[in-house]
Amino acid sequence: MKPCSGNIFQIQRWSLHDGEGIRSTIFFKGCPLRCKWCSNPESWNGNPEVCPTGARKTIGSTVTVEDVLKVVKRDAVFYRESGGGVTFSGGEPFAQPEFLRQLTAACSQLGIDTAVETSGYFDFEQVKDIFEQLDCVFVDIKHMDDEVHKKMTGVSNRKILENIKQISRMHPNTIVRVPFIEEVNANEQNIKAMCEYLSHTRVVGVELLPYHDFGQSKYSAMGIQGQDFTTPAAAKIDDAKRIIADYGICIVDFK
């Protein structure tokens, strides 16, 4: 296998919410979606770029697999002791399939647990071999209504929903994540529709991720017009969890 390089914008060490234990999260550049609430708009462009406003800061870099491994290996002892590992995030990791493939294989050879956070928007047949090497898969469901999904993310949800079925059939540790947003998907109809769909898959559970505005400052820095959203009330989050549990679906929480 010829070594390859890829584009990332951050390696975050000591991550605690991207899977089990202490983890290093590798953030890939490039994403086919344009979610209006995205907390990482600097990930949209697949290539390193100069920040359009303020100081001429370069966002992202081109790195080799070995470059990433040098950082990852520093915390190998903490992965082992905490049951953690490495999580590939973004952006969309599957937008750089060969780089993801080689990174996953290299980590597996070192005995390091691997997880991926994905939008689910990719050609499954081109990347299904990568899932065989991963220890955990987190895949998003933003909305069950296709038209709303297109309006809020720029793409259809049909490929995503079909991929979730495919992934859960072959991977025993597939977890659906839901960015839970008052103005987007925090309603009973949408939650029930999702549960009906998931009842015909083999996902192991659902993790609700209440909206946060941590990425808002990035929009002005990137010269992008942001949009205001709201975190659902605690009671509404509890109601959504109750509905999910009533369908016999496990609630996952890494916090």
PDB file of N, CA and C in Angstrom, residues 2 17 26 52 87 91 113 116 119 124 126 133 139 147-148 150 156 171 176 178 189 221 233-234 237:
ATOM      1  N   LYS A   2       0.695   2.114  -0.981  1.00  0.00           N
ATOM      2  CA  LYS A   2       1.484   3.340  -1.068  1.00  0.00           C
ATOM      3  C   LYS A   2       1.023   4.337  -0.008  1.00  0.00           C
ATOM      4  N   HIS A  17     -15.568  13.097  25.001  1.00  0.00           N
ATOM      5  CA  HIS A  17     -16.963  12.920  24.592  1.00  0.00           C
ATOM      6  C   HIS A  17     -17.096  12.328  23.181  1.00  0.00           C
ATOM      7  N   ILE A  26      -9.086  13.278  15.586  1.00  0.00           N
ATOM      8  CA  ILE A  26      -8.462  13.804  14.371  1.00  0.00           C
ATOM      9  C   ILE A  26      -9.556  14.433  13.523  1.00  0.00           C
ATOM     10  N   PRO A  52     -10.187  34.080   5.827  1.00  0.00           N
ATOM     11  CA  PRO A  52     -10.529  35.248   5.012  1.00  0.00           C
ATOM     12  C   PRO A  52     -10.606  36.564   5.783  1.00  0.00           C
ATOM     13  N   THR A  87     -10.424   8.880  17.613  1.00  0.00           N
ATOM     14  CA  THR A  87     -11.686   9.116  16.901  1.00  0.00           C
ATOM     15  C   THR A  87     -11.409   9.990  15.694  1.00  0.00           C
ATOM     16  N   GLY A  91     -15.671  18.170   9.736  1.00  0.00           N
ATOM     17  CA  GLY A  91     -15.640  17.570   8.407  1.00  0.00           C
ATOM     18  C   GLY A  91     -16.245  16.178   8.310  1.00  0.00           C
ATOM     19  N   ASP A 113      -7.702   1.469  19.818  1.00  0.00           N
ATOM     20  CA  ASP A 113      -9.135   1.494  19.503  1.00  0.00           C
ATOM     21  C   ASP A 113      -9.443   2.663  18.565  1.00  0.00           C
ATOM     22  N   VAL A 116     -15.196   6.418  14.429  1.00  0.00           N
ATOM     23  CA  VAL A 116     -15.390   7.452  13.419  1.00  0.00           C
ATOM     24  C   VAL A 116     -16.700   8.173  13.681  1.00  0.00           C
ATOM     25  N   SER A 119     -21.208  11.865   8.866  1.00  0.00           N
ATOM     26  CA  SER A 119     -22.535  12.333   8.448  1.00  0.00           C
ATOM     27  C   SER A 119     -23.328  11.217   7.778  1.00  0.00           C
ATOM     28  N   PHE A 124     -21.266   3.870  -0.012  1.00  0.00           N
ATOM     29  CA  PHE A 124     -20.948   2.787   0.910  1.00  0.00           C
ATOM     30  C   PHE A 124     -20.031   1.736   0.288  1.00  0.00           C
ATOM     31  N   GLN A 126     -17.713   1.963  -1.791  1.00  0.00           N
ATOM     32  CA  GLN A 126     -16.323   2.399  -1.934  1.00  0.00           C
ATOM     33  C   GLN A 126     -15.562   2.403  -0.607  1.00  0.00           C
ATOM     34  N   GLN A 133     -12.422  -2.418  10.052  1.00  0.00           N
ATOM     35  CA  GLN A 133     -11.291  -2.139  10.915  1.00  0.00           C
ATOM     36  C   GLN A 133     -11.649  -1.247  12.109  1.00  0.00           C
ATOM     37  N   VAL A 139     -22.862   7.760  13.609  1.00  0.00           N
ATOM     38  CA  VAL A 139     -23.397   8.327  12.375  1.00  0.00           C
ATOM     39  C   VAL A 139     -24.611   9.186  12.712  1.00  0.00           C
ATOM     40  N   GLU A 147     -37.126  16.845   2.734  1.00  0.00           N
ATOM     41  CA  GLU A 147     -37.127  18.248   2.322  1.00  0.00           C
ATOM     42  C   GLU A 147     -36.530  19.149   3.393  1.00  0.00           C
ATOM     43  N   VAL A 148     -36.874  18.887   4.642  1.00  0.00           N
ATOM     44  CA  VAL A 148     -36.282  19.663   5.738  1.00  0.00           C
ATOM     45  C   VAL A 148     -34.783  19.410   5.786  1.00  0.00           C
ATOM     46  N   LYS A 150     -32.781  18.632   3.336  1.00  0.00           N
ATOM     47  CA  LYS A 150     -32.142  19.375   2.248  1.00  0.00           C
ATOM     48  C   LYS A 150     -32.007  20.854   2.598  1.00  0.00           C
ATOM     49  N   SER A 156     -29.840  15.554   0.435  1.00  0.00           N
ATOM     50  CA  SER A 156     -30.918  14.640   0.774  1.00  0.00           C
ATOM     51  C   SER A 156     -30.471  13.708   1.901  1.00  0.00           C
ATOM     52  N   HIS A 171     -21.629  -3.783  11.114  1.00  0.00           N
ATOM     53  CA  HIS A 171     -20.835  -3.349  12.263  1.00  0.00           C
ATOM     54  C   HIS A 171     -21.659  -3.466  13.545  1.00  0.00           C
ATOM     55  N   VAL A 176     -26.225   5.915  16.559  1.00  0.00           N
ATOM     56  CA  VAL A 176     -26.774   7.089  15.877  1.00  0.00           C
ATOM     57  C   VAL A 176     -26.678   8.293  16.807  1.00  0.00           C
ATOM     58  N   VAL A 178     -27.799  12.358  17.275  1.00  0.00           N
ATOM     59  CA  VAL A 178     -28.794  13.327  16.823  1.00  0.00           C
ATOM     60  C   VAL A 178     -28.430  14.700  17.377  1.00  0.00           C
ATOM     61  N   GLN A 189     -42.949  14.335  16.455  1.00  0.00           N
ATOM     62  CA  GLN A 189     -43.162  13.668  15.167  1.00  0.00           C
ATOM     63  C   GLN A 189     -41.846  13.177  14.571  1.00  0.00           C
ATOM     64  N   ALA A 221     -15.289  34.805  11.800  1.00  0.00           N
ATOM     65  CA  ALA A 221     -13.876  34.669  11.441  1.00  0.00           C
ATOM     66  C   ALA A 221     -13.713  34.117  10.031  1.00  0.00           C
ATOM     67  N   ALA A 233     -35.311  22.831  25.738  1.00  0.00           N
ATOM     68  CA  ALA A 233     -35.433  22.816  27.196  1.00  0.00           C
ATOM     69  C   ALA A 233     -35.150  21.409  27.725  1.00  0.00           C
ATOM     70  N   ALA A 234     -34.691  21.344  28.961  1.00  0.00           N
ATOM     71  CA  ALA A 234     -34.353  20.056  29.571  1.00  0.00           C
ATOM     72  C   ALA A 234     -35.536  19.093  29.546  1.00  0.00           C
ATOM     73  N   ILE A 237     -35.817  17.521  26.143  1.00  0.00           N
ATOM     74  CA  ILE A 237     -34.770  16.516  25.956  1.00  0.00           C
ATOM     75  C   ILE A 237     -35.157  15.228  26.669  1.00  0.00           C
TER      76      ILE A 237
END
